[in-house]
mmCIF file of C-alpha atoms in Angstrom:
data_model
loop_
_atom_site.group_PDB
_atom_site.id
_atom_site.type_symbol
_atom_site.label_atom_id
_atom_site.label_comp_id
_atom_site.label_asym_id
_atom_site.label_seq_id
_atom_site.Cartn_x
_atom_site.Cartn_y
_atom_site.Cartn_z
ATOM 1 C CA TYR C 1 120.340 105.996 37.948
ATOM 2 C CA GLN C 2 117.914 108.103 39.983
ATOM 3 C CA HIS C 3 120.442 110.852 40.551
ATOM 4 C CA LEU C 4 121.472 110.887 36.904
ATOM 5 C CA ILE C 5 117.878 111.363 35.780
ATOM 6 C CA SER C 6 117.235 113.953 38.499
ATOM 7 C CA ILE C 7 120.271 116.073 37.695
ATOM 8 C CA PHE C 8 119.546 115.808 34.002
ATOM 9 C CA ASN C 9 115.984 117.006 34.517
ATOM 10 C CA LEU C 10 117.317 119.952 36.521
ATOM 11 C CA PHE C 11 119.361 121.116 33.525
ATOM 12 C CA GLY C 12 116.104 122.152 31.850
ATOM 13 C CA VAL C 13 115.027 124.097 34.922
ATOM 14 C CA TYR C 14 118.446 125.729 35.146
ATOM 15 C CA ALA C 15 118.266 126.734 31.491
ATOM 16 C CA THR C 16 114.938 128.504 31.944
ATOM 17 C CA MET C 17 116.363 130.308 34.971
ATOM 18 C CA ASN C 18 119.188 131.696 32.812
ATOM 19 C CA VAL C 19 117.289 133.028 29.818
ATOM 20 C CA ASP C 20 118.966 136.408 30.255
ATOM 21 C CA GLU C 21 122.471 134.911 30.179
ATOM 22 C CA PRO C 22 123.138 133.507 26.688
ATOM 23 C CA GLU C 23 126.645 132.332 27.549
ATOM 24 C CA LYS C 24 125.337 130.330 30.487
ATOM 25 C CA LEU C 25 122.598 128.826 28.309
ATOM 26 C CA ASP C 26 125.269 127.562 25.931
ATOM 27 C CA VAL C 27 127.203 126.040 28.836
ATOM 28 C CA VAL C 28 124.067 124.354 30.203
ATOM 29 C CA TYR C 29 123.306 122.923 26.770
ATOM 30 C CA LYS C 30 126.872 121.736 26.236
ATOM 31 C CA ARG C 31 127.203 120.100 29.655
ATOM 32 C CA ALA C 32 123.812 118.436 29.455
ATOM 33 C CA ASN C 33 124.651 117.054 26.026
ATOM 34 C CA VAL C 34 127.923 115.620 27.326
ATOM 35 C CA ILE C 35 126.024 113.783 30.055
ATOM 36 C CA ALA C 36 123.295 112.691 27.626
ATOM 37 C CA GLU C 37 125.865 111.255 25.253
ATOM 38 C CA SER C 38 127.969 109.696 28.020
ATOM 39 C CA PHE C 39 124.992 107.803 29.396
ATOM 40 C CA ASP C 40 123.231 107.313 26.040
ATOM 41 C CA LEU C 41 120.025 108.936 27.280
ATOM 42 C CA LYS C 42 118.502 108.614 23.811
ATOM 43 C CA LYS C 43 118.129 104.931 24.613
ATOM 44 C CA LEU C 44 118.269 104.882 28.421
ATOM 45 C CA HIS C 45 115.699 107.598 29.149
ATOM 46 C CA PRO C 46 114.519 109.424 25.992
ATOM 47 C CA GLY C 47 111.627 111.079 27.843
ATOM 48 C CA SER C 48 114.015 113.084 30.004
ATOM 49 C CA LEU C 49 116.055 114.055 26.974
ATOM 50 C CA ALA C 50 112.929 115.188 25.112
ATOM 51 C CA THR C 51 111.830 117.284 28.083
ATOM 52 C CA PHE C 52 115.277 118.857 28.278
ATOM 53 C CA PHE C 53 115.276 119.670 24.564
ATOM 54 C CA ILE C 54 111.953 121.491 24.881
ATOM 55 C CA SER C 55 113.145 123.396 27.960
ATOM 56 C CA ILE C 56 116.407 124.534 26.388
ATOM 57 C CA ALA C 57 114.656 125.407 23.097
ATOM 58 C CA TYR C 58 112.176 127.479 25.107
ATOM 59 C CA ALA C 59 115.063 129.211 26.886
ATOM 60 C CA TYR C 60 116.854 129.958 23.612
ATOM 61 C CA ALA C 61 113.652 131.241 21.995
ATOM 62 C CA SER C 62 112.890 133.410 25.024
ATOM 63 C CA SER C 63 116.377 134.862 24.882
ATOM 64 C CA GLY C 64 115.905 135.750 21.199
ATOM 65 C CA ASN C 65 118.273 133.099 19.830
ATOM 66 C CA THR C 66 115.941 131.673 17.194
ATOM 67 C CA GLU C 67 118.605 129.734 15.298
ATOM 68 C CA ARG C 68 119.792 127.911 18.400
ATOM 69 C CA ALA C 69 116.179 127.215 19.415
ATOM 70 C CA LEU C 70 115.535 125.719 15.987
ATOM 71 C CA ASP C 71 118.688 123.578 16.220
ATOM 72 C CA VAL C 72 117.427 122.131 19.490
ATOM 73 C CA LEU C 73 113.874 121.678 18.173
ATOM 74 C CA GLU C 74 115.320 119.721 15.254
ATOM 75 C CA ASP C 75 117.161 117.471 17.729
ATOM 76 C CA TYR C 76 113.910 117.112 19.677
ATOM 77 C CA THR C 77 112.010 116.164 16.537
ATOM 78 C CA ASP C 78 114.651 113.626 15.521
ATOM 79 C CA LEU C 79 114.381 112.047 18.967
ATOM 80 C CA VAL C 80 110.605 111.889 19.368
ATOM 81 C CA THR C 81 109.975 110.723 15.802
ATOM 82 C CA GLY C 82 112.607 108.020 16.182
ATOM 83 C CA ASP C 83 112.335 104.538 17.603
ATOM 84 C CA ILE C 84 111.746 105.416 21.277
ATOM 85 C CA PHE C 85 108.356 103.809 21.837
ATOM 86 C CA PRO C 86 107.153 102.188 23.915
ATOM 87 C CA LEU C 87 108.689 104.429 26.573
ATOM 88 C CA LYS C 88 109.661 102.331 29.570
ATOM 89 C CA LEU C 89 112.008 102.706 32.470
ATOM 90 C CA LYS C 90 114.946 100.399 31.920
ATOM 91 C CA GLY C 91 118.577 99.897 32.616
ATOM 92 C CA ASP C 92 121.344 99.203 30.162
ATOM 93 C CA SER C 93 124.800 97.619 30.165
ATOM 94 C CA PHE C 94 126.002 100.244 32.660
ATOM 95 C CA PHE C 95 122.893 100.263 34.866
ATOM 96 C CA ASP C 96 122.614 96.488 34.755
ATOM 97 C CA LEU C 97 121.510 95.855 38.330
ATOM 98 C CA ILE C 98 118.356 97.966 38.513
ATOM 99 C CA GLY C 99 115.846 95.633 36.874
ATOM 100 C CA GLU C 100 114.453 94.250 40.141
ATOM 101 C CA TRP C 101 114.292 97.721 41.664
ATOM 102 C CA LEU C 102 112.395 99.095 38.654
ATOM 103 C CA ASP C 103 109.970 96.164 38.791
ATOM 104 C CA GLU C 104 109.227 97.006 42.439
ATOM 105 C CA LEU C 105 108.272 100.630 41.740
ATOM 106 C CA ASP C 106 104.616 101.468 42.405
ATOM 107 C CA LEU C 107 104.137 102.446 38.756
ATOM 108 C CA GLY C 108 106.355 99.668 37.448
ATOM 109 C CA VAL C 109 108.389 100.328 34.325
ATOM 110 C CA GLU C 110 105.488 101.696 32.268
ATOM 111 C CA MET C 111 104.834 105.389 31.752
ATOM 112 C CA PRO C 112 102.016 106.788 33.912
ATOM 113 C CA ARG C 113 100.243 108.006 30.748
ATOM 114 C CA ASP C 114 99.282 105.980 27.709
ATOM 115 C CA GLU C 115 101.443 106.195 24.604
ATOM 116 C CA ARG C 116 98.883 108.158 22.594
ATOM 117 C CA THR C 117 98.751 110.873 25.270
ATOM 118 C CA VAL C 118 102.556 110.995 25.453
ATOM 119 C CA ARG C 119 102.814 111.346 21.681
ATOM 120 C CA GLN C 120 100.186 114.098 21.705
ATOM 121 C CA SER C 121 102.136 115.926 24.422
ATOM 122 C CA MET C 122 105.303 115.656 22.366
ATOM 123 C CA TYR C 123 103.482 117.142 19.394
ATOM 124 C CA ASP C 124 101.861 119.877 21.498
ATOM 125 C CA ALA C 125 105.198 120.908 23.012
ATOM 126 C CA VAL C 126 106.210 122.828 19.874
ATOM 127 C CA HIS C 127 103.011 124.867 20.036
ATOM 128 C CA ASN C 128 104.345 126.737 23.050
ATOM 129 C CA PRO C 129 103.770 130.528 22.862
ATOM 130 C CA ALA C 130 107.542 130.974 23.221
ATOM 131 C CA PHE C 131 107.864 129.556 19.709
ATOM 132 C CA SER C 132 105.115 131.717 18.164
ATOM 133 C CA SER C 133 107.648 134.124 16.649
ATOM 134 C CA MET C 134 108.989 131.217 14.584
ATOM 135 C CA THR C 135 105.742 130.105 12.944
ATOM 136 C CA ASP C 136 106.703 131.670 9.597
ATOM 137 C CA ASN C 137 110.228 130.257 9.696
ATOM 138 C CA PRO C 138 110.651 127.444 7.125
ATOM 139 C CA ARG C 139 112.761 125.364 9.540
ATOM 140 C CA PHE C 140 110.054 125.583 12.186
ATOM 141 C CA GLN C 141 107.381 124.662 9.645
ATOM 142 C CA ILE C 142 109.359 121.538 8.714
ATOM 143 C CA ILE C 143 109.594 120.587 12.397
ATOM 144 C CA VAL C 144 105.853 120.978 12.865
ATOM 145 C CA ARG C 145 105.119 119.052 9.677
ATOM 146 C CA ARG C 146 107.390 116.166 10.743
ATOM 147 C CA LEU C 147 105.638 115.995 14.104
ATOM 148 C CA GLU C 148 102.221 116.138 12.430
ATOM 149 C CA ASP C 149 103.203 113.333 10.071
ATOM 150 C CA GLN C 150 104.358 111.182 12.975
ATOM 151 C CA PHE C 151 101.272 111.945 14.992
ATOM 152 C CA GLN C 152 98.866 111.278 12.104
ATOM 153 C CA GLU C 153 100.391 107.853 11.371
ATOM 154 C CA GLU C 154 98.659 106.432 14.405
#
């Protein structure tokens, strides 16, 4: 479980290191998605998936691939506006023996930040300067509006 989450988080770092290599960015995105789907990270650890989506969208935007960045930002928005809260560390049917271990962690299974702060961070993530060239793009405006609507519901 730990190694899965660690390697998955490194995909985002690797993507930002390869902004100048569009083919490698596509490979990073594809491989990370295969792992995310294989281990159902949308349910197992949506926070890591959200962080990855922002990192890869940033990398695509920085490389000038606006359409791909928007595709990823749409996936990000679908994830963070979905039923992922409250965010907690947990196992699943595959990682079915980690409950005791998670309970023994210093922080426990809860996120170190309150839910409101996490939601605000998820909203703020699309206001990254790397996405500033997209502010007039209708797809980007829809993404921002969806995140605003989700954020304002609270």
